[in-house]
Short mmCIF file of C-alpha atoms and ligand atoms in Angstrom, two decimals:
data_model
loop_
_atom_site.label_atom_id
_atom_site.label_comp_id
_atom_site.label_asym_id
_atom_site.label_seq_id
_atom_site.Cartn_x
_atom_site.Cartn_y
_atom_site.Cartn_z
CA MET A 10 -36.42 28.09 -12.18
CA LYS A 11 -32.73 27.24 -13.19
CA THR A 12 -31.94 24.30 -14.73
CA ILE A 13 -28.56 22.20 -15.10
CA ASP A 14 -26.71 21.78 -17.90
CA VAL A 15 -23.22 19.94 -17.93
CA ASP A 16 -21.07 20.15 -21.01
CA ARG A 17 -20.19 16.46 -21.52
CA SER A 18 -17.49 17.29 -23.97
CA LEU A 19 -15.90 18.98 -21.12
CA CYS A 20 -16.91 16.54 -18.00
CA ASP A 21 -14.10 14.61 -16.69
CA ASN A 22 -16.17 12.70 -14.07
CA HIS A 23 -13.87 14.18 -11.19
CA GLY A 24 -17.11 14.51 -8.71
CA GLN A 25 -16.22 17.39 -7.35
CA CYS A 26 -19.68 18.44 -7.97
CA ALA A 27 -21.18 15.30 -6.39
CA ILE A 28 -19.22 15.99 -3.19
CA ALA A 29 -20.48 20.06 -3.09
CA ALA A 30 -24.29 19.14 -4.13
CA PRO A 31 -24.87 15.12 -3.21
CA ALA A 32 -28.59 15.87 -4.07
CA VAL A 33 -28.40 16.70 -7.32
CA PHE A 34 -24.93 14.93 -8.50
CA ARG A 35 -23.62 11.78 -8.22
CA MET A 36 -21.30 9.19 -9.87
CA ASN A 37 -22.46 5.96 -10.70
CA SER A 38 -20.90 2.87 -10.16
CA ASP A 39 -18.45 3.26 -13.10
CA GLY A 40 -17.56 6.71 -11.96
CA VAL A 41 -19.72 8.37 -14.58
CA LEU A 42 -21.68 11.47 -13.70
CA GLU A 43 -25.24 11.18 -13.35
CA TYR A 44 -27.31 14.22 -12.36
CA GLU A 45 -31.32 15.96 -12.22
CA GLU A 46 -31.61 19.06 -14.66
CA THR A 47 -34.24 20.42 -12.37
CA PHE A 48 -33.61 20.89 -8.68
CA ASP A 49 -35.42 22.51 -5.54
CA ASP A 50 -34.63 25.89 -4.88
CA ALA A 51 -33.90 25.50 -1.61
CA LEU A 52 -30.63 23.78 -3.14
CA LEU A 53 -29.86 26.88 -5.37
CA ASP A 54 -26.74 27.41 -3.11
CA GLU A 55 -25.21 24.00 -3.01
CA VAL A 56 -25.68 23.68 -7.00
CA GLU A 57 -24.00 27.10 -7.57
CA GLU A 58 -20.95 25.35 -5.35
CA ALA A 59 -20.74 22.86 -7.64
CA VAL A 60 -20.96 25.18 -10.79
CA ASP A 61 -17.77 26.57 -8.88
CA VAL A 62 -15.62 23.76 -7.86
CA CYS A 63 -15.79 21.78 -10.98
CA PRO A 64 -12.15 21.48 -11.96
CA VAL A 65 -13.52 21.87 -15.52
CA GLN A 66 -15.79 24.25 -15.49
CA ALA A 67 -18.32 21.99 -17.33
CA ILE A 68 -21.51 22.64 -15.27
CA PHE A 69 -24.01 25.64 -16.66
CA LEU A 70 -26.88 26.89 -14.95
CA LYS A 71 -29.74 28.25 -16.93
CA ASP A 72 -32.98 30.56 -16.55
CA MET B 10 -1.71 -3.22 -30.81
CA SER B 11 -5.13 -3.11 -29.21
CA THR B 12 -4.99 -5.60 -26.10
CA PRO B 13 -0.81 -5.40 -26.15
CA ALA B 14 -1.02 -6.60 -22.33
CA ILE B 15 -2.60 -9.75 -23.58
CA GLU B 16 -0.70 -10.20 -27.04
CA LEU B 17 2.41 -9.43 -25.32
CA PRO B 18 3.26 -11.54 -22.10
CA ALA B 19 6.26 -9.86 -21.13
CA VAL B 20 4.90 -7.16 -18.89
CA PRO B 21 7.20 -4.51 -18.55
CA TYR B 22 9.02 -3.50 -15.83
CA LEU B 23 10.43 -0.30 -14.37
CA ASP B 24 12.59 0.32 -11.40
CA ILE B 25 11.17 3.51 -10.22
CA SER B 26 13.38 3.73 -7.34
CA ASP B 27 16.66 3.43 -8.94
CA PRO B 28 17.85 7.09 -8.86
CA SER B 29 18.62 7.25 -12.18
CA PHE B 30 15.03 6.28 -13.48
CA ALA B 31 13.75 9.05 -15.66
CA MET B 32 9.97 9.62 -16.77
CA GLN B 33 10.83 11.37 -19.81
CA SER B 34 12.83 8.71 -21.61
CA GLU B 35 12.94 6.10 -24.24
CA ALA B 36 12.51 3.30 -22.10
CA LEU B 37 9.41 4.50 -20.97
CA ARG B 38 7.97 5.40 -24.12
CA THR B 39 8.81 1.87 -25.19
CA ALA B 40 7.18 0.27 -21.96
CA ARG B 41 4.12 2.27 -22.95
CA GLU B 42 3.90 1.05 -26.53
CA GLN B 43 4.37 -2.09 -25.25
CA SER B 44 1.40 -2.26 -22.49
CA TRP B 45 -1.10 0.22 -20.75
CA TYR B 46 0.91 -0.84 -17.40
CA ALA B 47 4.45 -1.96 -16.31
CA ARG B 48 5.23 -3.44 -13.00
CA THR B 49 7.51 -1.87 -10.72
CA ASN B 50 9.65 -2.46 -7.54
CA PHE B 51 6.45 -0.89 -5.51
CA GLY B 52 3.15 -1.72 -7.22
CA LEU B 53 2.19 -1.48 -10.59
CA ALA B 54 2.49 1.83 -13.00
CA VAL B 55 -0.14 2.97 -15.38
CA LEU B 56 1.28 4.65 -18.22
CA ARG B 57 -1.41 5.51 -21.18
CA TYR B 58 -3.87 8.40 -20.62
CA ASP B 59 -7.11 6.31 -20.96
CA GLU B 60 -6.75 3.99 -18.40
CA VAL B 61 -5.20 6.62 -16.15
CA SER B 62 -7.77 8.88 -16.40
CA LYS B 63 -10.35 6.30 -15.54
CA LEU B 64 -8.14 4.83 -12.61
CA LEU B 65 -7.87 7.88 -11.28
CA LYS B 66 -11.60 8.23 -10.84
CA SER B 67 -12.29 4.85 -10.08
CA PRO B 68 -14.40 3.85 -6.93
CA LYS B 69 -12.11 0.52 -6.72
CA LEU B 70 -8.99 2.91 -5.50
CA CYS B 71 -8.23 5.05 -2.67
CA GLN B 72 -5.38 7.74 -1.69
CA GLY B 73 -2.35 5.17 -1.47
CA SER B 74 -0.52 7.98 0.68
CA ALA B 75 -2.06 7.74 4.25
CA LYS B 76 -0.19 4.36 5.33
CA TRP B 77 3.09 6.14 4.07
CA PRO B 78 4.22 6.78 7.87
CA ALA B 79 3.21 3.31 8.92
CA HIS B 80 5.72 2.15 5.74
CA ASN B 81 8.01 4.02 7.09
CA GLY B 82 8.05 2.57 10.71
CA VAL B 83 6.39 6.13 12.25
CA HIS B 84 3.14 5.00 13.86
CA GLY B 85 2.87 8.32 16.24
CA GLY B 86 3.98 12.14 17.06
CA LEU B 87 2.77 15.10 15.66
CA PHE B 88 3.33 14.50 11.60
CA TYR B 89 1.54 11.02 12.25
CA ASP B 90 -1.35 12.71 13.87
CA TRP B 91 -1.36 15.45 11.15
CA TRP B 92 -0.91 13.52 8.07
CA THR B 93 -3.78 10.76 8.86
CA LYS B 94 -6.08 13.39 9.22
CA ASN B 95 -5.40 15.78 6.90
CA LEU B 96 -7.82 15.97 3.78
CA LEU B 97 -5.21 14.44 1.59
CA VAL B 98 -5.79 11.11 3.24
CA LEU B 99 -8.79 10.84 4.28
CA GLU B 100 -11.86 8.86 2.39
CA GLY B 101 -15.56 9.02 1.44
CA GLU B 102 -17.87 11.14 3.94
CA ASP B 103 -14.95 12.18 6.06
CA HIS B 104 -13.31 13.67 3.11
CA HIS B 105 -15.99 15.40 1.88
CA ARG B 106 -16.96 17.04 5.08
CA ILE B 107 -13.94 18.60 5.03
CA ARG B 108 -13.58 19.17 1.29
CA ARG B 109 -17.24 21.07 1.32
CA LEU B 110 -16.38 23.20 4.12
CA LEU B 111 -13.17 23.83 2.61
CA ASN B 112 -14.01 24.72 -1.02
CA PRO B 113 -15.85 28.25 -1.13
CA ALA B 114 -13.02 29.84 0.01
CA PHE B 115 -10.75 28.57 -3.20
CA SER B 116 -13.67 29.74 -5.60
CA PRO B 117 -12.29 31.03 -8.67
CA ARG B 118 -14.29 34.30 -8.39
CA LEU B 119 -12.22 35.11 -5.07
CA ILE B 120 -9.34 34.08 -6.27
CA LYS B 121 -9.73 36.32 -9.62
CA ASP B 122 -9.09 39.32 -6.98
CA LEU B 123 -5.59 38.82 -6.00
CA VAL B 124 -4.32 38.43 -9.49
CA PRO B 125 -3.36 42.09 -9.74
CA ARG B 126 -1.16 40.88 -6.52
CA PHE B 127 0.39 38.27 -8.14
CA GLN B 128 1.35 40.60 -11.46
CA ASP B 129 3.13 43.03 -8.70
CA LEU B 130 5.10 39.99 -6.90
CA ALA B 131 5.97 39.06 -10.19
CA ASN B 132 7.38 41.84 -11.63
CA GLU B 133 9.09 43.17 -7.84
CA LEU B 134 11.29 39.84 -8.27
CA ILE B 135 11.84 40.12 -12.03
CA ASP B 136 12.75 44.04 -11.52
CA ALA B 137 15.80 42.82 -8.73
CA PHE B 138 17.61 40.82 -11.26
CA ILE B 139 16.64 42.10 -14.79
CA ASP B 140 19.37 44.08 -15.41
CA GLN B 141 22.33 41.32 -14.42
CA GLY B 142 21.22 39.50 -17.42
CA GLY B 143 21.05 36.08 -15.25
CA CYS B 144 19.77 35.12 -12.42
CA GLU B 145 19.42 31.58 -10.52
CA PHE B 146 15.78 31.38 -11.39
CA ILE B 147 14.42 28.81 -8.41
CA ARG B 148 15.92 31.43 -5.36
CA ASP B 149 15.49 34.41 -7.49
CA PHE B 150 12.03 33.88 -8.72
CA ALA B 151 10.38 30.18 -8.28
CA GLU B 152 10.78 29.73 -4.57
CA PRO B 153 9.63 33.40 -3.73
CA TYR B 154 6.84 33.40 -5.95
CA ALA B 155 5.36 30.19 -5.02
CA THR B 156 5.77 31.18 -1.43
CA ARG B 157 4.86 34.66 -1.24
CA VAL B 158 1.85 33.64 -3.10
CA LEU B 159 0.77 31.66 -0.17
CA THR B 160 1.91 34.45 2.23
CA ILE B 161 -0.69 37.11 0.34
CA LEU B 162 -3.37 34.14 0.35
CA LEU B 163 -2.96 33.32 3.83
CA GLY B 164 -2.93 36.76 5.18
CA ILE B 165 0.83 36.29 6.71
CA PRO B 166 3.22 39.25 6.45
CA GLU B 167 4.81 38.56 3.25
CA SER B 168 8.30 39.47 4.77
CA GLU B 169 8.27 36.05 6.84
CA TRP B 170 8.09 34.01 3.48
CA PRO B 171 11.69 32.94 4.28
CA LYS B 172 10.66 31.07 7.63
CA ILE B 173 7.59 29.50 5.53
CA ALA B 174 9.32 28.24 2.70
CA ARG B 175 11.96 26.15 5.16
CA LEU B 176 9.52 24.96 7.69
CA ALA B 177 7.17 23.69 4.25
CA SER B 178 10.30 22.19 3.00
CA THR B 179 11.41 20.64 5.96
CA VAL B 180 7.82 19.09 6.81
CA GLY B 181 8.44 17.44 2.78
CA LEU B 182 11.45 15.84 4.05
CA ALA B 183 8.69 13.37 5.27
CA LEU B 184 8.17 12.35 2.02
CA GLY B 185 11.76 11.44 1.56
CA VAL B 186 13.95 8.28 1.66
CA THR B 187 15.28 9.57 4.91
CA PHE B 188 12.10 10.26 6.49
CA LYS B 189 12.73 8.25 9.73
CA GLN B 190 16.42 10.29 10.09
CA ASP B 191 14.66 13.41 9.51
CA LEU B 192 12.23 12.65 11.96
CA ASP B 193 13.26 14.92 14.92
CA LYS B 194 13.44 18.02 12.08
CA VAL B 195 10.12 17.28 10.77
CA GLU B 196 8.42 17.07 13.73
CA ALA B 197 10.05 20.73 15.10
CA ALA B 198 8.35 22.05 12.06
CA VAL B 199 5.17 20.68 11.88
CA ALA B 200 4.81 22.06 15.61
CA GLU B 201 6.05 25.60 14.31
CA LEU B 202 3.58 25.38 11.41
CA TYR B 203 1.13 24.65 14.19
CA GLU B 204 1.92 27.87 16.20
CA TYR B 205 1.92 29.82 13.15
CA ALA B 206 -2.01 28.40 11.80
CA GLU B 207 -3.67 28.58 15.43
CA GLU B 208 -2.14 32.37 15.60
CA LEU B 209 -4.08 32.68 12.46
CA ILE B 210 -6.94 31.15 13.41
CA LYS B 211 -7.33 33.04 16.61
CA ASP B 212 -6.72 36.35 15.08
CA ARG B 213 -9.68 36.16 12.27
CA GLN B 214 -12.05 34.17 15.24
CA ALA B 215 -11.64 38.05 16.95
CA ASN B 216 -11.48 39.84 13.92
CA PRO B 217 -13.31 38.24 10.98
CA GLY B 218 -12.64 40.09 7.21
CA VAL B 219 -13.45 39.01 4.03
CA ASP B 220 -9.92 37.26 3.29
CA PHE B 221 -9.28 33.91 2.82
CA VAL B 222 -8.87 32.77 6.53
CA SER B 223 -11.57 34.53 7.43
CA ARG B 224 -13.32 32.64 5.15
CA LEU B 225 -12.06 29.37 6.34
CA VAL B 226 -13.20 30.40 10.13
CA LEU B 227 -16.83 31.61 9.23
CA ALA B 228 -17.67 28.56 7.16
CA SER B 229 -20.17 26.49 7.80
CA ARG B 230 -22.87 23.77 5.85
CA ASP B 231 -25.82 22.76 7.31
CA GLY B 232 -25.07 23.62 10.70
CA ASP B 233 -21.73 22.38 10.52
CA ARG B 234 -18.16 24.03 10.72
CA LEU B 235 -14.60 23.09 11.18
CA SER B 236 -12.97 22.44 14.47
CA ASP B 237 -9.97 24.46 15.73
CA GLU B 238 -8.33 21.22 15.44
CA GLU B 239 -9.50 20.41 11.67
CA LEU B 240 -8.89 24.44 10.53
CA ARG B 241 -5.27 24.03 11.57
CA ASN B 242 -4.72 20.48 9.98
CA ALA B 243 -5.92 22.07 6.80
CA LEU B 244 -3.67 25.69 6.79
CA VAL B 245 -0.52 23.37 7.13
CA LEU B 246 -1.98 21.07 4.40
CA LEU B 247 -2.37 24.24 2.20
CA ILE B 248 1.06 25.29 3.26
CA PHE B 249 2.69 22.06 2.66
CA GLY B 250 0.65 21.51 -0.57
CA GLY B 251 0.89 24.55 -2.26
CA MET B 252 4.69 25.84 -2.09
CA ASP B 253 7.11 23.39 -3.10
CA THR B 254 4.87 22.03 -6.07
CA THR B 255 4.16 25.76 -7.69
CA ARG B 256 7.61 26.39 -7.29
CA ASN B 257 8.92 22.65 -8.73
CA GLN B 258 6.40 23.48 -11.41
CA LEU B 259 7.26 27.16 -12.21
CA GLY B 260 11.15 25.90 -12.51
CA LEU B 261 9.88 23.16 -14.85
CA ALA B 262 8.11 25.61 -16.86
CA MET B 263 11.22 27.34 -17.42
CA GLN B 264 13.25 24.10 -18.74
CA SER B 265 10.14 23.65 -21.03
CA PHE B 266 10.39 26.68 -22.36
CA ILE B 267 14.54 26.82 -22.95
CA ARG B 268 13.45 23.69 -25.06
CA ASN B 269 11.33 25.42 -26.88
CA PRO B 270 12.24 29.02 -27.48
CA GLU B 271 9.61 29.91 -30.20
CA GLN B 272 6.86 29.00 -28.10
CA TRP B 273 8.19 31.42 -25.45
CA GLU B 274 8.34 34.07 -28.13
CA LEU B 275 4.37 33.38 -29.07
CA LEU B 276 4.18 33.89 -25.09
CA ALA B 277 5.91 36.83 -25.00
CA ARG B 278 3.70 38.23 -27.92
CA ARG B 279 0.45 36.56 -26.82
CA PRO B 280 0.17 37.35 -22.85
CA ASP B 281 -3.42 35.84 -23.21
CA LEU B 282 -1.75 32.57 -23.75
CA GLY B 283 -0.57 32.63 -20.12
CA GLY B 284 -3.45 29.92 -19.39
CA LYS B 285 -2.20 27.77 -22.15
CA ALA B 286 1.51 28.18 -21.24
CA VAL B 287 0.44 26.47 -17.69
CA GLU B 288 -1.75 23.76 -19.18
CA GLU B 289 0.83 22.51 -21.83
CA VAL B 290 3.68 23.00 -19.14
CA MET B 291 1.81 20.63 -16.78
CA ARG B 292 0.59 18.25 -19.47
CA THR B 293 4.52 17.76 -20.75
CA ASN B 294 6.80 18.36 -17.92
CA PRO B 295 4.66 18.17 -14.52
CA THR B 296 6.14 18.29 -11.14
CA VAL B 297 3.99 15.77 -9.47
CA THR B 298 5.34 12.35 -11.90
CA TRP B 299 2.59 9.94 -10.46
CA VAL B 300 -0.38 9.72 -8.15
CA THR B 301 -1.02 7.02 -5.62
CA ARG B 302 -3.58 5.08 -5.17
CA GLU B 303 -4.11 1.96 -3.43
CA ALA B 304 -6.96 -0.77 -4.64
CA VAL B 305 -9.55 -0.98 -1.86
CA GLU B 306 -11.21 -4.35 -3.07
CA ASP B 307 -9.87 -7.09 -5.86
CA PHE B 308 -10.89 -6.22 -9.02
CA GLU B 309 -10.30 -6.95 -12.80
CA TYR B 310 -9.40 -4.32 -15.13
CA GLN B 311 -8.77 -4.88 -18.67
CA GLY B 312 -7.78 -8.47 -18.30
CA LEU B 313 -5.76 -7.58 -15.53
CA SER B 314 -6.82 -8.60 -11.81
CA ILE B 315 -5.76 -6.17 -9.10
CA GLU B 316 -5.54 -7.65 -5.38
CA LYS B 317 -7.17 -5.52 -2.77
CA GLY B 318 -4.35 -3.56 -1.13
CA THR B 319 -1.94 -3.29 -4.58
CA THR B 320 -0.31 0.34 -4.82
CA VAL B 321 -1.42 1.71 -8.29
CA HIS B 322 1.02 4.46 -9.61
CA LEU B 323 -0.88 6.58 -12.35
CA PHE B 324 1.89 8.42 -14.41
CA THR B 325 0.88 11.83 -15.36
CA GLN B 326 3.54 12.81 -17.72
CA SER B 327 3.61 9.68 -19.64
CA SER B 328 -0.67 9.54 -19.80
CA GLY B 329 -0.21 13.26 -21.00
CA THR B 330 2.24 12.62 -23.85
CA ASP B 331 0.45 9.41 -24.92
CA PRO B 332 0.36 9.31 -28.49
CA ARG B 333 -3.09 7.76 -28.52
CA ALA B 334 -4.63 10.62 -26.82
CA PHE B 335 -2.19 13.65 -28.16
CA PRO B 336 -1.52 12.77 -32.09
CA ASN B 337 1.23 15.50 -31.56
CA PRO B 338 2.40 15.44 -28.29
CA GLU B 339 4.74 18.16 -28.14
CA LEU B 340 4.34 21.67 -26.30
CA ASP B 341 1.99 23.67 -28.38
CA LEU B 342 0.31 26.70 -26.96
CA LEU B 343 -1.91 26.85 -29.78
CA GLY B 344 -2.87 23.13 -29.68
CA GLU B 345 -6.16 21.95 -28.60
CA HIS B 346 -5.41 19.03 -26.29
CA ALA B 347 -7.17 17.03 -23.59
CA PRO B 348 -7.02 17.82 -20.08
CA HIS B 349 -4.03 16.52 -18.08
CA TYR B 350 -3.73 14.83 -14.77
CA GLY B 351 -1.14 17.24 -13.01
CA PHE B 352 -3.23 18.18 -10.78
CA GLY B 353 -4.57 14.74 -9.91
CA GLY B 354 -8.08 13.57 -10.27
CA GLY B 355 -10.98 12.50 -9.32
CA VAL B 356 -12.23 12.87 -5.36
CA HIS B 357 -8.67 14.26 -4.52
CA HIS B 358 -8.41 16.46 -7.38
CA CYS B 359 -5.99 19.24 -6.31
CA LEU B 360 -8.29 21.87 -3.77
CA GLY B 361 -5.71 24.56 -5.24
CA HIS B 362 -5.60 24.38 -8.57
CA PHE B 363 -7.53 27.67 -9.36
CA VAL B 364 -4.62 29.56 -7.39
CA ALA B 365 -1.81 27.71 -8.84
CA ARG B 366 -3.10 28.06 -12.41
CA ALA B 367 -4.09 31.96 -11.58
CA ASP B 368 -0.58 32.47 -10.18
CA MET B 369 1.43 30.77 -13.05
CA SER B 370 -0.47 32.00 -15.63
CA GLU B 371 0.39 35.49 -14.60
CA ALA B 372 3.87 34.80 -13.95
CA LEU B 373 5.18 33.22 -16.96
CA PRO B 374 4.01 35.85 -19.80
CA LEU B 375 5.28 38.60 -17.53
CA LEU B 376 8.50 36.56 -17.49
CA ALA B 377 8.45 36.22 -21.15
CA ARG B 378 7.77 39.59 -21.94
CA ARG B 379 11.05 40.80 -19.91
CA LEU B 380 13.21 38.04 -20.53
CA ALA B 381 14.29 36.89 -24.16
CA ASN B 382 16.43 33.99 -25.08
CA PRO B 383 16.09 32.19 -21.76
CA HIS B 384 19.08 29.75 -21.62
CA LEU B 385 20.94 27.51 -19.00
CA THR B 386 24.25 28.72 -18.04
CA GLY B 387 25.12 25.24 -16.15
CA GLY B 388 25.49 24.07 -12.79
CA ASP B 389 21.79 23.28 -12.31
CA GLU B 390 20.70 20.77 -9.82
CA TRP B 391 17.37 18.37 -9.84
CA LEU B 392 14.99 16.49 -7.51
CA PRO B 393 14.69 12.64 -8.65
CA ASP B 394 12.18 11.99 -10.99
CA SER B 395 9.73 10.05 -8.35
CA GLY B 396 6.80 11.34 -7.34
CA ASN B 397 7.71 15.12 -6.99
CA THR B 398 10.28 16.43 -9.11
CA GLY B 399 12.23 19.61 -10.40
CA PRO B 400 14.82 21.67 -10.43
CA THR B 401 16.12 22.73 -6.95
CA ARG B 402 18.93 25.27 -8.41
CA LEU B 403 18.38 26.38 -12.36
CA PRO B 404 21.10 29.22 -13.16
CA ILE B 405 19.99 30.81 -15.98
CA GLY B 406 20.94 33.85 -18.42
CA PHE B 407 18.74 35.76 -20.67
CA THR B 408 18.92 39.50 -22.74
CA LYS B 409 16.81 41.92 -21.28
CA ARG B 410 14.02 42.81 -23.70
CA ALA B 411 14.06 46.54 -24.64
C1 HEM C 501 1.71 23.50 -9.47
C2 HEM C 501 1.31 23.28 -8.24
C3 HEM C 501 0.75 22.97 -7.77
C4 HEM C 501 0.20 21.23 -7.90
C5 HEM C 501 1.36 20.62 -9.25
C6 HEM C 501 -0.57 20.51 -7.30
C7 HEM C 501 -0.64 18.65 -7.47
C8 HEM C 501 -1.53 18.19 -6.61
C9 HEM C 501 -1.90 16.95 -6.95
C10 HEM C 501 -1.53 15.90 -8.09
C11 HEM C 501 -2.90 16.27 -5.77
C12 HEM C 501 -3.67 15.26 -5.90
C13 HEM C 501 -3.07 14.19 -4.88
C14 HEM C 501 -3.29 12.72 -5.00
O1 HEM C 501 -4.78 12.80 -5.51
O2 HEM C 501 -2.74 12.00 -4.31
C15 HEM C 501 -3.00 17.63 -4.70
C16 HEM C 501 -4.21 17.83 -3.88
C17 HEM C 501 -3.88 18.77 -3.09
N1 HEM C 501 -3.36 20.34 -3.27
FE1 HEM C 501 -2.54 20.67 -5.10
N2 HEM C 501 -0.91 21.30 -6.31
C18 HEM C 501 -0.23 22.27 -6.76
C19 HEM C 501 -0.98 23.41 -5.60
C20 HEM C 501 -1.57 23.66 -4.79
C21 HEM C 501 -1.98 24.84 -4.06
C22 HEM C 501 -1.39 25.86 -4.21
C23 HEM C 501 -2.56 24.46 -3.09
C24 HEM C 501 -3.61 25.06 -1.71
C25 HEM C 501 -3.54 26.54 -1.54
C26 HEM C 501 -3.01 22.79 -3.02
C27 HEM C 501 -3.69 22.17 -2.13
C28 HEM C 501 -4.11 21.18 -2.37
C29 HEM C 501 -4.87 20.15 -1.28
C30 HEM C 501 -5.36 20.65 -0.30
C31 HEM C 501 -4.98 18.89 -2.12
C32 HEM C 501 -5.67 17.73 -1.07
C33 HEM C 501 -7.32 17.67 -2.25
C34 HEM C 501 -7.83 16.58 -1.15
O3 HEM C 501 -7.22 15.31 -1.50
O4 HEM C 501 -8.96 16.76 -1.71
N3 HEM C 501 -2.48 22.73 -3.82
N4 HEM C 501 -2.49 18.74 -5.62
S1 SF4 C 502 -16.99 18.22 -11.33
FE1 SF4 C 502 -17.10 18.83 -13.10
S2 SF4 C 502 -16.15 17.21 -14.32
FE2 SF4 C 502 -16.35 16.46 -12.29
S3 SF4 C 502 -18.33 14.96 -12.71
FE3 SF4 C 502 -19.02 17.09 -12.03
S4 SF4 C 502 -19.05 18.24 -14.03
FE4 SF4 C 502 -18.00 16.61 -14.26
#
């Protein structure tokens, strides 16, 4: 099972991941990213899409 | 000066529709030292890095360009229908749904495959003028490069680029101060772009391949897909949003390197710095000089009450050279710098940035490798600094490198 690691030193809170995979990533009311490190296998496609679309490429999937 | 807006009651004022208004000016630097924001003749201007960064992603602000046609007395017609239904101005789930369906075609992994074509195109354009020792950089490089990259992406025959460039620029008149006068021309150009887009869509629906437009035609998510109309609107937005921006940004890049010859030499020796060159040019000399937002509700930010409906301009060049975030703000390909907002930010962050970054980071080192000592030879012409800027004519001289 893969887990998500967002490099907070890179993440600029654009929220594109929360558009791509809303079940796993969300922006809080201050506009700051919150996310689950683990996710259901059925969500793998959208999580991979979040990894792809992050403008600063801050999201990493680990085995 | 930690809270200057409170210590100094005199909030700076900027006339942003004055044709001589300059982003890279002492007046603006002074204003930025005085306060994080300025009042303007059209809303607020945010000048510093931290505040631009936060407000760009703030849920209290939405896209400020949605009402542009209405502000100009245009309440219907082809342009109006297209503008008010396109990704750039949609909000919330309407925006996110379309963005989700468009995203996969813009994956950086797919864009990478186009790099050899970008390199061939850059070299072909340079070959045509390299022996003359000079060129008109916009006409001979920036415009054909920016436009043909889009035709490559969309799979339109490259020979049609002059027509596409003309149509995109005509639609661009809609964002200028003479919008109402140009309305007939704009409507005709939108109609023609619609035809192009519809033909492309029909063709790929009949013969889907692995190309970019086929990916859009086949895109689906959770059983949902783009309607033909949504696809058409999106294709026209890509043409509209991708050409003039890239052309202008390449022109500004040349200006930046003419001002910084040692950085040009560095780039010529180190083509691996192409990506850094793009970031540094866009941080210090961006074509999109501000991103416009509008307050969706009354709110308070850093002691300032911002009323619902207030227009807020987030200044890109000013934030990208703010000494608070960039102690050495000058263009420096070897510097480690925070990200710039030349592609906007937040939910409306530029969808085409991987394309623009990939094509410009190939073009700049190839130009540096082949053109030594580029310099202005006079006769350059410029767009005003408000909104989207850049040279429209940039005659340069250079020495062909051995
Ligand atoms: C150097 C070139 C480019 C620059 C400087 C640029 C700049 C920008 C900026 C600042 C925005 C945000 C506007 C806002 O928030 O109000 C934006 C959005 C957008 N750009 Fe670009 N862009 C460039 C190239 C491209 C290309 C090549 C494409 C398409 C292939 C493209 C497609 C788009 C689209 C579709 C949006 C709307 C995204 C949304 O609202 O979700 N851009 N661009
Ligand atoms: S898309 Fe990237 S930068 Fe934006 S919030 Fe997600 S991880 Fe952070």
